[in-house]
Amino acid sequence: MTHCPPHQFKTDILIIGGGLAGCWAAITAAQAGAKVVLAEKGYCGTSGVAASAGPGHWFIPPEGTLRRDAIARRLDMAQGLGDADWMEAIIDRTFRALPTIASHYRYTQDDNGKIRYHALRGPEYLRALRQKALESGVTILDHSPALRLLRHEDGRIAGAAGVSLKAGPDQWMIQSGATILATGGCAFRSHLLGGSNNTGDGLLMAAEAGACFSGMEFSAFFTIVPATTTMARTMIYSFARYYDASGRELESPAGPHDNRFLAEALKTGPVFCDLSQVPEDIRNQLPQISPNVPLTFRRLGIDPFTQKFPVSLVGEGTIRGVGGIRVTDRQAGCGIPGLYVAGDVASREPVTGAISGGGAVNAAWALSSGCIAAESAVAYARKQRHSLKEHFPPLKSETITRDSKAVEQAVQNEMLSPHKQYFRTALSLEKSSQTLEAAWQQLSADTVEDTEARAQLRQHELKALTAVSRWCTASALARKESRGIHCRADSETVDSPTHILSGGITTPWTRSVPVKAFA
């Protein structure tokens, strides 16, 4: 099969990923005067979990002690793993940045006539960010997934190469002064709404470049959905009550995002949700903030505020989990010269600690880390003296796993089982490690060469899914105590909290480091 030469670009800043973090990074870099190219696996403006949501933001004005009090509350929930300075930086940047898209996004007012900056409508929000990026001079390459990072001989990142899923050259290569990874987290193909592209691609590319991870054990996050749907928008479930098939009300924990009781109950039969206690003002706001939520219920023929309905759990992995590429400095670097990280691909431990950032904190992190990464990338690129004349070989044809479905199924059986993830033990994690190692070995055991772009992407995604599952499992095994959303049924007592670092391609490794050693 004959292929056209790769479509080649040279740019100051390359951003891989066009969701919330990637778009904010692109706008920030372009407005700083940099030449920016954004490569997105899907279509920038509709791709990613935020595009189909009603993302709230950690939006706190600098009045009185509001910010100090919010940070204190978050630190108290972070279970020893939060960072007050990072939290302050994220809050401040979010507060300053969000109003700047008013030229492209129609904000609404609350009942008191105050502009509601913190709660946005996902589809309109992402569309506004795309339009603002284009008007700022950003070149957007849609349907152009990256498959590997380019490196100079001294190890500095020099851009990326990938494939185009559109007509024309089916390979592209972009040489850049600095690169930002904003590819999102990994949902292990759980059918999470908006998460189909979140297969851990950026995590794999970062590991291949020598980066490591932090907090990957905090991946056991399962969200509530109406049974038979993927509508994982959970704000209204803060007011929910749950019943088993006999009508007995289930005792639920007081803290947010802890759905272990549902996982246990679902083992024995259906669970029904009662939303009759949702306040009237939230019911009225729901069609505007998250219009796809009432639409789903209408299609099911259910009035969720008067009728009980069956629910199930869908895995979100590291998306509303915590873990990702370790952020090593205040500039959103990851220890690899020329490479910066933003959004869900990065570990959010500094701002969430051991618990999920939910929607608000995670969205604020995506926005702010995108802006910070862009400023750092632009500064780095301007300091470089080398030219971009190095020759990088084009992508090689991939050897494609014949039975890819079996590998993917093995990963999902381990990572998307609420019971396995919520009730971890040393024995269960060891068994999962063995299963995932066998899946990893199968990736290269029975293969056939294929140069077609979609086949190469599929193989890369499969490798990423499997690699991320191994890092999550190794980290969960290394953290022997229960902490936050990492639950060990055989939990041990520890003297002080630590961060669990992980990495490695051929063989996963983990290392425990004191919290004070974390940048």
XYZ file of C-alpha atoms in Angstrom:
519
model
C 0.000 0.000 0.000
C 1.502 3.362 -1.057
C 1.346 6.339 1.299
C 1.823 10.050 0.736
C 4.707 11.763 2.540
C 3.740 13.082 5.990
C 2.135 16.512 6.154
C 4.784 18.545 7.994
C 4.413 21.662 10.119
C 6.743 23.852 12.147
C 5.349 25.903 14.980
C 6.278 27.591 18.225
C 3.800 25.676 20.369
C 2.132 22.326 19.676
C -0.875 21.394 21.784
C -2.054 17.787 21.693
C -5.720 17.604 22.676
C -8.562 20.030 22.003
C -10.785 19.757 25.050
C -11.116 22.273 27.866
C -7.431 22.372 28.852
C -6.131 22.271 25.280
C -8.342 25.116 24.107
C -7.427 27.386 27.013
C -3.753 26.583 26.413
C -4.077 27.385 22.709
C -5.819 30.716 23.325
C -3.286 31.735 25.976
C -0.261 30.865 23.832
C -1.658 32.558 20.727
C -2.527 35.716 22.623
C 1.071 35.786 23.873
C 2.182 36.080 20.253
C 3.191 32.475 19.620
C 2.449 30.470 16.504
C 0.212 27.640 17.727
C -0.947 24.350 16.236
C -3.544 22.244 18.061
C -3.933 18.586 17.082
C -7.149 16.930 18.249
C -8.114 13.275 17.927
C -11.773 14.129 17.333
C -13.325 17.488 16.486
C -12.157 20.348 18.688
C -15.259 21.840 20.244
C -17.233 18.614 20.582
C -14.596 16.166 21.788
C -14.006 15.289 25.437
C -16.096 14.915 28.563
C -16.606 18.658 29.171
C -18.222 19.253 25.775
C -21.340 17.266 26.679
C -21.532 18.389 30.305
C -22.598 21.431 32.292
C -19.160 22.116 33.782
C -19.040 24.099 36.979
C -15.834 25.830 38.060
C -14.091 26.542 41.343
C -14.916 30.237 40.971
C -14.246 32.262 44.127
C -13.906 36.051 44.235
C -11.033 37.627 46.218
C -13.348 39.015 48.864
C -12.672 38.754 52.565
C -11.672 35.238 53.558
C -13.664 33.403 50.865
C -10.633 31.921 49.122
C -8.767 31.149 52.299
C -11.811 29.368 53.701
C -12.364 27.396 50.469
C -8.741 26.260 50.448
C -8.946 25.265 54.109
C -12.023 23.143 53.400
C -10.333 21.483 50.442
C -7.150 20.779 52.386
C -9.236 19.174 55.101
C -10.785 16.812 52.517
C -7.491 16.175 50.674
C -6.279 13.777 53.386
C -2.765 15.157 53.534
C -2.052 15.305 49.798
C -3.208 18.818 48.843
C -1.092 21.909 48.197
C -2.455 25.293 49.336
C -0.246 27.298 46.955
C -1.429 25.321 43.932
C -5.032 25.718 45.062
C -4.619 29.484 45.370
C -3.061 29.678 41.895
C -5.889 27.656 40.341
C -8.621 29.684 42.031
C -7.049 32.989 41.056
C -6.439 32.074 37.411
C -9.935 30.648 37.002
C -11.510 33.782 38.432
C -9.516 36.019 36.097
C -9.833 33.896 32.936
C -13.456 32.756 32.787
C -14.996 36.195 32.136
C -12.673 36.726 29.144
C -14.744 34.433 26.908
C -17.830 36.629 27.256
C -17.115 37.835 23.712
C -17.977 34.330 22.449
C -20.119 32.803 25.219
C -23.489 34.064 26.443
C -23.393 34.026 30.223
C -26.694 34.013 32.101
C -27.724 35.730 35.316
C -28.965 34.247 38.553
C -32.151 35.297 40.317
C -30.367 38.299 41.812
C -29.155 39.567 38.454
C -25.563 38.464 39.041
C -23.699 36.891 36.123
C -23.333 33.150 36.653
C -19.683 32.703 35.632
C -19.060 29.431 37.443
C -21.676 27.228 35.709
C -21.443 26.840 31.938
C -23.249 24.901 29.240
C -20.698 22.465 27.874
C -21.621 22.428 24.160
C -21.694 26.226 23.958
C -18.596 26.591 26.143
C -16.412 24.367 23.962
C -17.775 25.911 20.788
C -16.896 29.361 22.149
C -13.376 28.225 23.012
C -12.864 26.845 19.501
C -14.060 30.080 17.931
C -11.880 32.191 20.218
C -8.857 29.988 19.457
C -9.375 30.313 15.708
C -9.811 34.068 15.950
C -6.611 34.215 18.009
C -4.737 32.623 15.113
C -4.545 29.004 16.267
C -4.276 26.340 13.545
C -6.585 23.443 14.493
C -6.059 19.988 13.048
C -9.237 18.006 13.671
C -9.334 14.195 13.494
C -5.536 14.149 13.837
C -4.487 11.939 16.770
C -0.862 12.009 17.905
C 0.916 8.665 18.242
C 4.391 9.605 19.462
C 6.458 12.527 20.656
C 9.508 13.693 18.712
C 12.749 14.162 20.645
C 16.012 15.931 20.029
C 19.186 13.910 20.600
C 19.611 15.481 24.057
C 16.111 14.340 25.124
C 14.222 17.603 24.680
C 10.771 17.222 23.193
C 10.675 18.523 19.627
C 7.025 18.020 18.676
C 4.952 15.001 17.740
C 3.900 12.726 14.899
C 0.515 11.201 14.251
C -2.062 10.208 11.710
C -4.862 12.016 9.947
C -8.242 10.343 9.810
C -9.398 12.660 7.015
C -8.638 12.653 3.297
C -5.116 13.560 2.187
C -1.779 12.538 3.688
C -2.506 9.976 6.386
C 0.527 10.945 8.479
C 1.570 14.255 9.969
C 4.669 15.522 11.719
C 4.866 18.749 13.704
C 8.149 20.172 14.937
C 7.674 22.660 17.757
C 9.601 24.806 20.178
C 7.521 23.385 23.041
C 4.720 20.846 23.372
C 1.712 20.679 25.698
C -0.077 17.414 26.419
C -3.790 17.991 27.064
C -5.161 14.634 25.956
C -7.425 13.960 28.940
C -7.618 10.987 31.260
C -8.482 7.341 30.662
C -11.988 5.886 31.014
C -11.021 2.417 29.694
C -13.762 2.620 27.035
C -16.492 2.480 29.662
C -18.988 4.304 27.388
C -18.812 7.287 29.719
C -20.585 10.159 27.972
C -17.956 12.129 26.057
C -15.174 9.757 27.061
C -14.755 7.622 23.929
C -11.524 9.410 22.986
C -10.124 9.238 26.507
C -7.975 6.144 26.145
C -4.795 7.264 27.910
C -2.880 8.184 24.747
C -1.038 11.124 26.306
C -0.081 9.095 29.363
C 1.577 6.480 27.162
C 3.426 9.056 25.065
C 4.679 10.792 28.209
C 5.913 7.507 29.683
C 7.751 6.701 26.464
C 9.486 10.081 26.800
C 10.533 9.309 30.385
C 7.837 11.011 32.469
C 6.348 9.378 35.552
C 2.932 9.445 37.200
C 1.463 10.267 40.573
C -1.814 9.261 42.196
C -2.721 6.534 39.708
C -4.188 4.478 42.547
C -6.965 7.083 42.825
C -8.666 5.688 39.735
C -11.541 3.821 41.386
C -14.222 6.323 40.472
C -17.661 5.124 39.408
C -20.477 7.503 38.741
C -24.234 6.979 38.896
C -26.241 6.718 35.698
C -29.855 5.811 34.966
C -29.716 2.094 34.125
C -29.120 1.307 30.420
C -27.773 4.842 29.780
C -24.415 6.636 29.885
C -25.775 9.893 31.324
C -23.063 10.462 33.932
C -24.025 13.920 35.130
C -24.352 13.638 38.886
C -25.116 17.034 40.435
C -28.750 16.128 41.119
C -27.731 12.891 42.865
C -26.463 14.948 45.807
C -30.117 14.900 46.917
C -30.837 11.256 46.091
C -32.132 8.414 48.219
C -31.699 4.803 47.139
C -33.796 1.673 47.596
C -33.374 -2.015 46.917
C -35.935 -4.106 45.040
C -37.909 -4.727 48.249
C -38.280 -0.987 48.889
C -35.780 -0.856 51.749
C -33.842 2.412 51.814
C -30.085 1.977 51.576
C -27.817 3.685 54.055
C -25.492 5.982 52.107
C -22.313 7.707 53.328
C -22.276 11.408 54.097
C -19.272 12.190 51.902
C -19.499 12.837 48.152
C -18.373 10.478 45.383
C -18.372 7.359 47.581
C -20.573 4.871 45.773
C -19.244 1.708 47.373
C -22.613 1.111 49.016
C -24.244 1.061 45.576
C -21.636 -1.335 44.216
C -22.343 -3.681 47.117
C -26.108 -3.423 46.679
C -25.980 -3.932 42.907
C -24.290 -7.295 43.469
C -27.550 -8.684 44.820
C -30.152 -6.958 42.665
C -31.436 -3.714 41.153
C -31.157 -0.384 42.965
C -33.705 2.409 42.547
C -33.127 6.138 42.904
C -35.520 8.719 44.369
C -34.849 12.376 43.424
C -37.962 13.876 44.976
C -35.857 15.981 47.357
C -34.031 17.913 44.614
C -34.746 21.613 45.320
C -37.067 23.440 42.968
C -34.453 25.980 41.854
C -32.074 23.218 40.765
C -34.870 21.457 38.877
C -35.539 24.697 37.023
C -31.858 25.321 36.217
C -31.136 21.774 35.044
C -32.459 22.144 31.458
C -30.213 25.153 30.965
C -27.033 23.884 32.637
C -27.233 20.217 31.560
C -29.944 19.920 28.903
C -28.976 16.350 28.041
C -29.979 15.155 31.537
C -33.726 15.904 31.289
C -33.621 14.809 27.651
C -32.411 11.369 28.711
C -35.206 10.997 31.228
C -37.795 12.088 28.668
C -36.561 9.429 26.281
C -36.876 6.873 29.066
C -40.410 8.071 29.812
C -39.475 8.846 33.423
C -40.176 11.883 35.586
C -37.120 11.593 37.854
C -38.576 13.931 40.492
C -41.731 11.906 41.050
C -40.779 8.362 39.985
C -38.127 6.028 41.268
C -35.879 4.665 38.506
C -33.159 1.983 38.349
C -29.524 3.074 38.369
C -26.161 1.519 37.596
C -22.518 2.559 37.838
C -20.167 3.511 35.025
C -16.401 3.808 35.453
C -14.621 7.125 34.910
C -11.101 5.892 35.615
C -8.661 8.772 35.867
C -11.078 11.340 34.385
C -12.812 12.155 37.640
C -10.190 10.216 39.480
C -6.992 11.991 40.413
C -3.911 10.414 38.890
C -1.905 11.388 35.847
C 1.471 12.668 34.745
C 3.369 14.026 37.726
C 3.575 17.811 37.714
C 7.122 18.549 38.868
C 7.102 22.342 39.117
C 4.876 25.405 39.327
C 5.133 25.877 35.549
C 3.143 22.715 34.704
C 6.308 20.896 33.680
C 6.756 17.159 34.025
C 10.526 16.842 34.213
C 11.003 16.481 30.438
C 12.466 19.620 28.791
C 10.047 21.114 26.306
C 7.015 19.136 27.528
C 4.178 20.583 29.630
C 0.930 19.043 30.857
C -2.582 20.343 31.437
C -5.995 19.054 32.410
C -6.916 15.467 33.180
C -3.734 14.012 31.682
C -1.876 15.548 34.639
C -2.110 14.420 38.252
C -4.487 16.673 40.172
C -3.215 15.710 43.617
C -2.042 19.296 44.346
C -5.601 20.647 44.090
C -7.800 17.643 44.914
C -5.714 15.521 47.235
C -6.880 11.936 47.567
C -10.488 12.613 46.586
C -12.089 13.488 43.278
C -12.181 17.077 42.119
C -15.703 16.401 40.879
C -16.716 18.875 38.205
C -15.856 22.258 39.702
C -12.273 21.718 40.870
C -11.365 19.556 37.879
C -12.737 22.143 35.436
C -10.836 24.920 37.198
C -7.694 22.785 37.050
C -8.174 22.161 33.322
C -8.612 25.867 32.578
C -5.828 27.101 34.833
C -3.253 24.426 34.121
C -3.869 25.021 30.416
C -3.103 28.716 30.818
C -0.071 28.084 33.044
C 1.315 25.422 30.706
C 0.904 27.764 27.732
C 2.751 30.628 29.393
C 5.553 28.287 30.416
C 5.762 26.704 26.966
C 5.959 30.093 25.248
C 8.715 31.244 27.613
C 10.638 28.009 27.045
C 10.319 28.154 23.264
C 11.579 31.728 23.131
C 14.706 30.813 25.077
C 15.707 28.007 22.730
C 18.585 28.705 20.377
C 18.398 25.558 18.276
C 16.660 25.554 14.923
C 14.020 23.058 13.926
C 16.005 21.530 11.084
C 16.536 18.091 12.563
C 15.252 15.155 10.553
C 12.818 12.813 12.260
C 11.852 9.509 10.669
C 8.178 9.110 9.715
C 5.909 6.792 11.648
C 6.584 3.155 11.028
C 3.807 0.746 10.179
C 2.350 -0.832 13.286
C 2.032 -4.506 14.043
C -1.626 -4.866 14.932
C -2.865 -7.313 17.559
C -5.105 -9.870 15.881
C -7.380 -10.444 18.852
C -7.550 -6.858 20.106
C -11.011 -7.390 21.578
C -9.678 -9.983 23.997
C -7.021 -7.564 25.254
C -9.514 -4.752 25.697
C -11.964 -7.054 27.452
C -9.269 -8.211 29.873
C -8.492 -4.587 30.778
C -12.154 -3.702 31.214
C -12.872 -6.755 33.342
C -10.314 -5.487 35.839
C -10.711 -1.708 35.664
C -14.477 -1.375 35.134
C -15.614 -3.807 37.816
C -16.992 -1.683 40.686
C -16.486 -4.512 43.131
C -12.851 -5.156 42.170
C -12.009 -1.457 42.247
C -13.954 -0.475 45.364
C -12.880 -3.418 47.499
C -9.217 -3.884 46.699
C -6.976 -6.296 48.568
C -3.386 -7.357 48.064
C -4.614 -10.693 46.711
C -7.135 -9.200 44.287
C -4.612 -6.641 43.036
C -1.966 -9.312 42.508
C -4.452 -11.307 40.435
C -5.330 -8.194 38.436
C -1.636 -7.512 37.846
C -1.147 -11.007 36.459
C -4.164 -10.678 34.169
C -3.030 -7.295 32.881
C 0.527 -8.496 32.366
C -0.790 -11.326 30.241
C -2.848 -8.821 28.233
C 0.271 -6.670 27.751
C 2.230 -9.642 26.468
C -0.608 -10.531 24.112
C -0.298 -7.100 22.478
C 2.839 -8.239 20.659
C 2.373 -12.006 20.641
C -0.027 -12.496 17.713
C 0.245 -9.545 15.341
C -0.005 -8.569 11.701
C 1.500 -5.501 10.015
C -0.933 -2.746 9.073
C -0.195 0.774 7.775
C -3.769 2.067 7.671
C -4.224 5.161 9.874
C -7.229 3.957 11.855
C -5.581 0.605 12.516
C -2.488 2.374 13.849
C -4.652 4.539 16.089
C -6.574 1.535 17.340
C -3.351 -0.271 18.255
C -1.983 2.810 20.016
C -5.183 3.199 22.025
C -5.134 -0.473 22.983
C -1.536 -0.194 24.154
C -2.374 2.948 26.128
C -5.426 1.376 27.795
C -3.377 -1.600 28.895
C -0.410 0.472 30.061
C -2.595 2.787 32.151
C -4.366 -0.160 33.767
C -0.987 -1.587 34.809
C 0.137 1.706 36.381
C -3.166 2.077 38.228
C -2.992 -1.457 39.582
C 0.675 -1.267 40.570
C 0.018 2.009 42.407
C -3.029 0.565 44.181
C -0.927 -2.363 45.332
C 1.808 -0.029 46.582
C -0.575 2.102 48.675
C -1.437 -0.311 51.436
C -3.818 1.967 53.320
C -7.235 3.253 52.321
C -7.077 6.938 51.432
C -9.677 9.014 49.624
C -11.129 7.194 46.646
C -8.537 4.421 46.988
C -10.148 1.771 49.181
C -8.326 -1.281 50.519
C -10.451 -3.899 52.237
C -7.204 -5.009 53.915
C -6.158 -1.455 54.806
C -3.079 -0.932 56.967
C -2.306 1.973 59.296
C 0.366 4.439 58.165
C 2.183 7.116 60.137
C 2.060 9.864 57.516
C 0.695 10.297 53.995
C 2.941 9.775 50.978
C 2.685 10.160 47.234
C 2.883 7.005 45.129
C 4.878 7.575 41.944
C 4.742 5.086 39.087
C 6.019 4.571 35.586
C 7.768 2.144 33.272
C 6.725 0.608 29.973
C 8.104 -2.916 29.889
C 7.877 -3.360 33.645
C 5.762 -1.011 35.817
C 7.513 0.415 38.870
C 6.290 2.342 41.906
C 7.974 4.496 44.528
C 6.619 6.088 47.690
C 7.833 9.635 48.430
C 7.076 11.969 51.341
C 4.516 14.654 50.671
C 7.062 17.367 51.447
C 9.215 16.104 48.538
C 6.457 16.732 46.041
C 6.785 19.872 43.936
